[in-house]
Amino acid sequence: MKVKVIGSHLCPDTLYALSKLKDKNANIDFANLSASFSALKDYLHVRENNALYDAVREAEGIGIPFFEIEDGTKTLDLNVVLNRL
């Protein structure tokens, strides 16, 4: 299953998620916010326009890693993704 992951190689939660997804043989499309302005731009669009991020914005958090499963499911919860693999 293909999983888009938006995060940063500087973020321990992102690195952990990528490791777990690799263990499950997921087809990972990783957008690294720390290395790509286009990835950052795409992420900011998601973060600013998705109700999934309401609590993150209120807490002044970043909200990574972000996951989008090939069926269109968007989540911040790694377990949601792992349970679908």
Short mmCIF file of N, CA, C and O in Angstrom, two decimals:
data_model
loop_
_atom_site.label_atom_id
_atom_site.label_comp_id
_atom_site.label_asym_id
_atom_site.label_seq_id
_atom_site.Cartn_x
_atom_site.Cartn_y
_atom_site.Cartn_z
N MET A 1 0.84 -1.17 0.00
CA MET A 1 0.00 0.00 0.00
C MET A 1 0.89 1.24 0.00
O MET A 1 1.89 1.30 0.70
N LYS A 2 0.50 2.24 -0.76
CA LYS A 2 1.25 3.48 -0.85
C LYS A 2 0.82 4.42 0.26
O LYS A 2 -0.37 4.62 0.51
N VAL A 3 1.82 5.02 0.92
CA VAL A 3 1.57 5.96 2.01
C VAL A 3 2.43 7.19 1.77
O VAL A 3 3.65 7.09 1.66
N LYS A 4 1.79 8.35 1.69
CA LYS A 4 2.53 9.60 1.62
C LYS A 4 2.80 10.05 3.05
O LYS A 4 1.89 10.09 3.87
N VAL A 5 4.05 10.35 3.33
CA VAL A 5 4.45 10.83 4.65
C VAL A 5 5.06 12.21 4.48
O VAL A 5 5.98 12.38 3.69
N ILE A 6 4.51 13.18 5.20
CA ILE A 6 5.10 14.50 5.23
C ILE A 6 5.69 14.68 6.61
O ILE A 6 5.01 14.53 7.63
N GLY A 7 6.99 14.98 6.65
CA GLY A 7 7.66 15.14 7.92
C GLY A 7 9.05 15.71 7.70
O GLY A 7 9.31 16.36 6.69
N SER A 8 9.92 15.43 8.64
CA SER A 8 11.29 15.93 8.56
C SER A 8 12.26 14.87 9.05
O SER A 8 11.98 14.19 10.05
N HIS A 9 13.39 14.79 8.39
CA HIS A 9 14.41 13.85 8.85
C HIS A 9 15.03 14.33 10.17
O HIS A 9 15.79 13.61 10.79
N LEU A 10 14.68 15.52 10.60
CA LEU A 10 15.14 16.05 11.89
C LEU A 10 14.17 15.72 13.03
O LEU A 10 14.47 15.98 14.18
N CYS A 11 13.02 15.16 12.71
CA CYS A 11 11.97 14.89 13.68
C CYS A 11 12.01 13.42 14.11
O CYS A 11 11.82 12.53 13.28
N PRO A 12 12.20 13.15 15.40
CA PRO A 12 12.25 11.76 15.87
C PRO A 12 10.95 10.98 15.59
O PRO A 12 11.00 9.79 15.28
N ASP A 13 9.81 11.66 15.67
CA ASP A 13 8.54 10.98 15.40
C ASP A 13 8.44 10.57 13.93
O ASP A 13 7.92 9.49 13.61
N THR A 14 8.94 11.41 13.05
CA THR A 14 8.94 11.08 11.63
C THR A 14 9.86 9.89 11.36
O THR A 14 9.48 8.96 10.64
N LEU A 15 11.04 9.92 11.93
CA LEU A 15 11.99 8.81 11.73
C LEU A 15 11.43 7.50 12.26
O LEU A 15 11.58 6.45 11.62
N TYR A 16 10.78 7.55 13.40
CA TYR A 16 10.16 6.35 13.97
C TYR A 16 9.06 5.83 13.03
O TYR A 16 9.00 4.62 12.75
N ALA A 17 8.22 6.73 12.55
CA ALA A 17 7.14 6.33 11.65
C ALA A 17 7.68 5.70 10.37
O ALA A 17 7.18 4.66 9.92
N LEU A 18 8.69 6.32 9.79
CA LEU A 18 9.28 5.77 8.57
C LEU A 18 9.84 4.37 8.81
O LEU A 18 9.68 3.47 7.97
N SER A 19 10.46 4.17 9.96
CA SER A 19 11.00 2.85 10.30
C SER A 19 9.89 1.81 10.42
O SER A 19 9.99 0.70 9.88
N LYS A 20 8.81 2.17 11.11
CA LYS A 20 7.69 1.23 11.28
C LYS A 20 7.02 0.92 9.94
O LYS A 20 6.62 -0.22 9.69
N LEU A 21 6.89 1.92 9.10
CA LEU A 21 6.28 1.70 7.78
C LEU A 21 7.16 0.80 6.91
O LEU A 21 6.65 -0.06 6.19
N LYS A 22 8.46 1.00 6.98
CA LYS A 22 9.38 0.13 6.24
C LYS A 22 9.27 -1.31 6.73
O LYS A 22 9.31 -2.25 5.93
N ASP A 23 9.15 -1.49 8.05
CA ASP A 23 8.99 -2.84 8.62
C ASP A 23 7.75 -3.54 8.07
O ASP A 23 7.72 -4.76 7.95
N LYS A 24 6.72 -2.75 7.72
CA LYS A 24 5.47 -3.30 7.17
C LYS A 24 5.48 -3.34 5.65
O LYS A 24 4.47 -3.62 5.02
N ASN A 25 6.64 -3.01 5.04
CA ASN A 25 6.80 -3.03 3.58
C ASN A 25 5.86 -2.07 2.86
O ASN A 25 5.40 -2.36 1.75
N ALA A 26 5.58 -0.93 3.48
CA ALA A 26 4.74 0.08 2.83
C ALA A 26 5.52 0.73 1.70
O ALA A 26 6.74 0.86 1.76
N ASN A 27 4.82 1.14 0.68
CA ASN A 27 5.39 1.92 -0.42
C ASN A 27 5.33 3.38 0.03
O ASN A 27 4.27 4.01 -0.02
N ILE A 28 6.45 3.93 0.47
CA ILE A 28 6.49 5.24 1.11
C ILE A 28 6.88 6.33 0.13
O ILE A 28 7.90 6.23 -0.55
N ASP A 29 6.07 7.38 0.09
CA ASP A 29 6.39 8.60 -0.65
C ASP A 29 6.66 9.65 0.43
O ASP A 29 5.74 10.20 1.03
N PHE A 30 7.95 9.92 0.71
CA PHE A 30 8.34 10.79 1.81
C PHE A 30 8.63 12.20 1.31
O PHE A 30 9.49 12.40 0.45
N ALA A 31 7.92 13.17 1.85
CA ALA A 31 8.16 14.58 1.56
C ALA A 31 8.86 15.17 2.78
O ALA A 31 8.26 15.30 3.84
N ASN A 32 10.13 15.50 2.62
CA ASN A 32 10.96 15.98 3.71
C ASN A 32 10.91 17.51 3.77
O ASN A 32 11.48 18.20 2.93
N LEU A 33 10.23 18.02 4.79
CA LEU A 33 10.06 19.47 4.93
C LEU A 33 11.39 20.19 5.12
O LEU A 33 11.50 21.37 4.79
N SER A 34 12.36 19.50 5.66
CA SER A 34 13.66 20.13 5.94
C SER A 34 14.54 20.24 4.70
O SER A 34 15.57 20.91 4.74
N ALA A 35 14.14 19.61 3.62
CA ALA A 35 15.00 19.58 2.44
C ALA A 35 14.34 20.11 1.17
O ALA A 35 15.00 20.22 0.15
N SER A 36 13.06 20.46 1.26
CA SER A 36 12.35 20.82 0.04
C SER A 36 11.32 21.92 0.30
O SER A 36 10.39 21.73 1.08
N PHE A 37 11.49 23.06 -0.37
CA PHE A 37 10.52 24.13 -0.24
C PHE A 37 9.17 23.73 -0.84
O PHE A 37 8.13 24.14 -0.34
N SER A 38 9.17 22.96 -1.91
CA SER A 38 7.89 22.54 -2.49
C SER A 38 7.14 21.62 -1.52
O SER A 38 5.92 21.71 -1.40
N ALA A 39 7.87 20.74 -0.82
CA ALA A 39 7.22 19.89 0.18
C ALA A 39 6.68 20.74 1.32
O ALA A 39 5.56 20.50 1.81
N LEU A 40 7.42 21.74 1.73
CA LEU A 40 6.96 22.64 2.80
C LEU A 40 5.72 23.39 2.37
O LEU A 40 4.74 23.50 3.13
N LYS A 41 5.70 23.87 1.15
CA LYS A 41 4.54 24.59 0.62
C LYS A 41 3.31 23.68 0.59
O LYS A 41 2.22 24.08 1.01
N ASP A 42 3.47 22.46 0.10
CA ASP A 42 2.36 21.50 0.07
C ASP A 42 1.85 21.20 1.48
O ASP A 42 0.65 21.14 1.72
N TYR A 43 2.79 21.03 2.41
CA TYR A 43 2.41 20.74 3.79
C TYR A 43 1.65 21.91 4.41
O TYR A 43 0.63 21.72 5.07
N LEU A 44 2.13 23.12 4.21
CA LEU A 44 1.45 24.28 4.80
C LEU A 44 0.03 24.41 4.27
O LEU A 44 -0.87 24.80 5.01
N HIS A 45 -0.17 24.07 3.01
CA HIS A 45 -1.54 24.08 2.46
C HIS A 45 -2.42 23.09 3.21
O HIS A 45 -3.55 23.42 3.59
N VAL A 46 -1.92 21.89 3.43
CA VAL A 46 -2.69 20.88 4.17
C VAL A 46 -2.94 21.36 5.59
O VAL A 46 -4.07 21.31 6.10
N ARG A 47 -1.90 21.84 6.26
CA ARG A 47 -1.99 22.24 7.67
C ARG A 47 -2.98 23.39 7.86
O ARG A 47 -3.71 23.43 8.84
N GLU A 48 -2.99 24.32 6.94
CA GLU A 48 -3.84 25.50 7.12
C GLU A 48 -5.27 25.30 6.64
O GLU A 48 -6.14 26.11 6.96
N ASN A 49 -5.54 24.23 5.90
CA ASN A 49 -6.86 24.06 5.31
C ASN A 49 -7.57 22.77 5.69
O ASN A 49 -8.59 22.44 5.09
N ASN A 50 -7.06 22.05 6.69
CA ASN A 50 -7.65 20.77 7.06
C ASN A 50 -8.03 20.80 8.53
O ASN A 50 -7.20 21.12 9.38
N ALA A 51 -9.28 20.46 8.82
CA ALA A 51 -9.77 20.45 10.21
C ALA A 51 -8.98 19.49 11.09
O ALA A 51 -8.96 19.64 12.32
N LEU A 52 -8.31 18.54 10.48
CA LEU A 52 -7.45 17.61 11.21
C LEU A 52 -6.40 18.37 12.03
O LEU A 52 -5.95 17.90 13.06
N TYR A 53 -6.05 19.55 11.58
CA TYR A 53 -5.02 20.34 12.23
C TYR A 53 -5.56 21.41 13.18
O TYR A 53 -4.78 22.21 13.71
N ASP A 54 -6.85 21.45 13.44
CA ASP A 54 -7.39 22.48 14.33
C ASP A 54 -6.70 22.47 15.70
O ASP A 54 -6.25 23.52 16.17
N ALA A 55 -6.61 21.32 16.32
CA ALA A 55 -6.00 21.22 17.65
C ALA A 55 -4.50 21.51 17.59
O ALA A 55 -3.94 22.12 18.51
N VAL A 56 -3.85 21.11 16.52
CA VAL A 56 -2.41 21.36 16.35
C VAL A 56 -2.16 22.86 16.25
O VAL A 56 -1.26 23.39 16.91
N ARG A 57 -2.96 23.54 15.44
CA ARG A 57 -2.80 24.99 15.29
C ARG A 57 -3.07 25.70 16.62
O ARG A 57 -2.35 26.61 17.01
N GLU A 58 -4.12 25.27 17.32
CA GLU A 58 -4.47 25.87 18.61
C GLU A 58 -3.34 25.71 19.63
O GLU A 58 -3.08 26.62 20.41
N ALA A 59 -2.65 24.58 19.59
CA ALA A 59 -1.55 24.32 20.51
C ALA A 59 -0.22 24.87 20.00
O ALA A 59 0.81 24.69 20.64
N GLU A 60 -0.28 25.54 18.84
CA GLU A 60 0.91 26.08 18.19
C GLU A 60 1.96 25.01 17.90
O GLU A 60 3.15 25.24 17.99
N GLY A 61 1.46 23.81 17.53
CA GLY A 61 2.33 22.70 17.18
C GLY A 61 2.65 22.69 15.70
O GLY A 61 2.14 23.50 14.92
N ILE A 62 3.47 21.75 15.32
CA ILE A 62 3.83 21.60 13.91
C ILE A 62 2.91 20.57 13.24
O ILE A 62 2.41 20.80 12.16
N GLY A 63 2.73 19.42 13.88
CA GLY A 63 1.81 18.43 13.33
C GLY A 63 2.43 17.48 12.33
O GLY A 63 1.82 17.17 11.31
N ILE A 64 3.66 17.05 12.60
CA ILE A 64 4.28 16.04 11.75
C ILE A 64 4.67 14.85 12.60
O ILE A 64 4.90 15.01 13.80
N PRO A 65 4.68 13.71 12.02
CA PRO A 65 4.43 13.41 10.62
C PRO A 65 2.93 13.39 10.28
O PRO A 65 2.08 13.13 11.13
N PHE A 66 2.66 13.68 9.04
CA PHE A 66 1.32 13.62 8.46
C PHE A 66 1.31 12.47 7.47
O PHE A 66 2.28 12.25 6.76
N PHE A 67 0.20 11.73 7.45
CA PHE A 67 0.10 10.56 6.57
C PHE A 67 -1.12 10.68 5.67
O PHE A 67 -2.19 11.09 6.11
N GLU A 68 -0.94 10.29 4.42
CA GLU A 68 -2.07 10.15 3.50
C GLU A 68 -1.96 8.78 2.84
O GLU A 68 -0.98 8.49 2.15
N ILE A 69 -2.98 7.96 3.09
CA ILE A 69 -3.02 6.62 2.54
C ILE A 69 -3.62 6.69 1.14
O ILE A 69 -4.40 7.59 0.84
N GLU A 70 -3.27 5.74 0.30
CA GLU A 70 -3.70 5.79 -1.11
C GLU A 70 -5.21 5.83 -1.28
O GLU A 70 -5.70 6.27 -2.32
N ASP A 71 -6.00 5.44 -0.27
CA ASP A 71 -7.46 5.51 -0.38
C ASP A 71 -7.99 6.91 -0.06
O ASP A 71 -9.19 7.15 -0.07
N GLY A 72 -7.07 7.85 0.25
CA GLY A 72 -7.46 9.23 0.53
C GLY A 72 -7.53 9.56 2.01
O GLY A 72 -7.71 10.72 2.37
N THR A 73 -7.40 8.57 2.88
CA THR A 73 -7.42 8.81 4.32
C THR A 73 -6.23 9.67 4.72
O THR A 73 -5.10 9.40 4.34
N LYS A 74 -6.51 10.73 5.50
CA LYS A 74 -5.48 11.62 6.00
C LYS A 74 -5.50 11.55 7.53
O LYS A 74 -6.56 11.63 8.14
N THR A 75 -4.32 11.40 8.12
CA THR A 75 -4.26 11.24 9.57
C THR A 75 -2.89 11.68 10.11
O THR A 75 -1.92 11.72 9.36
N LEU A 76 -2.89 11.97 11.38
CA LEU A 76 -1.65 12.24 12.11
C LEU A 76 -1.28 11.04 12.97
O LEU A 76 -0.28 11.07 13.67
N ASP A 77 -2.10 10.00 12.93
CA ASP A 77 -1.96 8.83 13.79
C ASP A 77 -1.31 7.67 13.03
O ASP A 77 -1.93 7.05 12.17
N LEU A 78 -0.09 7.36 13.39
CA LEU A 78 0.64 6.26 12.74
C LEU A 78 -0.10 4.94 12.87
O LEU A 78 -0.12 4.14 11.94
N ASN A 79 -0.75 4.71 14.00
CA ASN A 79 -1.46 3.43 14.20
C ASN A 79 -2.60 3.24 13.21
O ASN A 79 -2.88 2.11 12.80
N VAL A 80 -3.23 4.31 12.80
CA VAL A 80 -4.29 4.21 11.77
C VAL A 80 -3.69 3.64 10.50
O VAL A 80 -4.26 2.76 9.85
N VAL A 81 -2.53 4.13 10.13
CA VAL A 81 -1.86 3.68 8.91
C VAL A 81 -1.38 2.23 9.07
O VAL A 81 -1.63 1.39 8.20
N LEU A 82 -0.73 1.94 10.17
CA LEU A 82 -0.20 0.59 10.38
C LEU A 82 -1.31 -0.45 10.40
O LEU A 82 -1.12 -1.57 9.89
N ASN A 83 -2.46 -0.11 10.93
CA ASN A 83 -3.58 -1.05 10.98
C ASN A 83 -4.19 -1.33 9.62
O ASN A 83 -4.90 -2.30 9.43
N ARG A 84 -3.91 -0.48 8.65
CA ARG A 84 -4.44 -0.67 7.29
C ARG A 84 -3.46 -1.41 6.38
O ARG A 84 -3.80 -1.74 5.25
N LEU A 85 -2.23 -1.57 6.84
CA LEU A 85 -1.23 -2.25 5.99
C LEU A 85 -1.36 -3.75 6.09
O LEU A 85 -1.75 -4.32 7.03
#
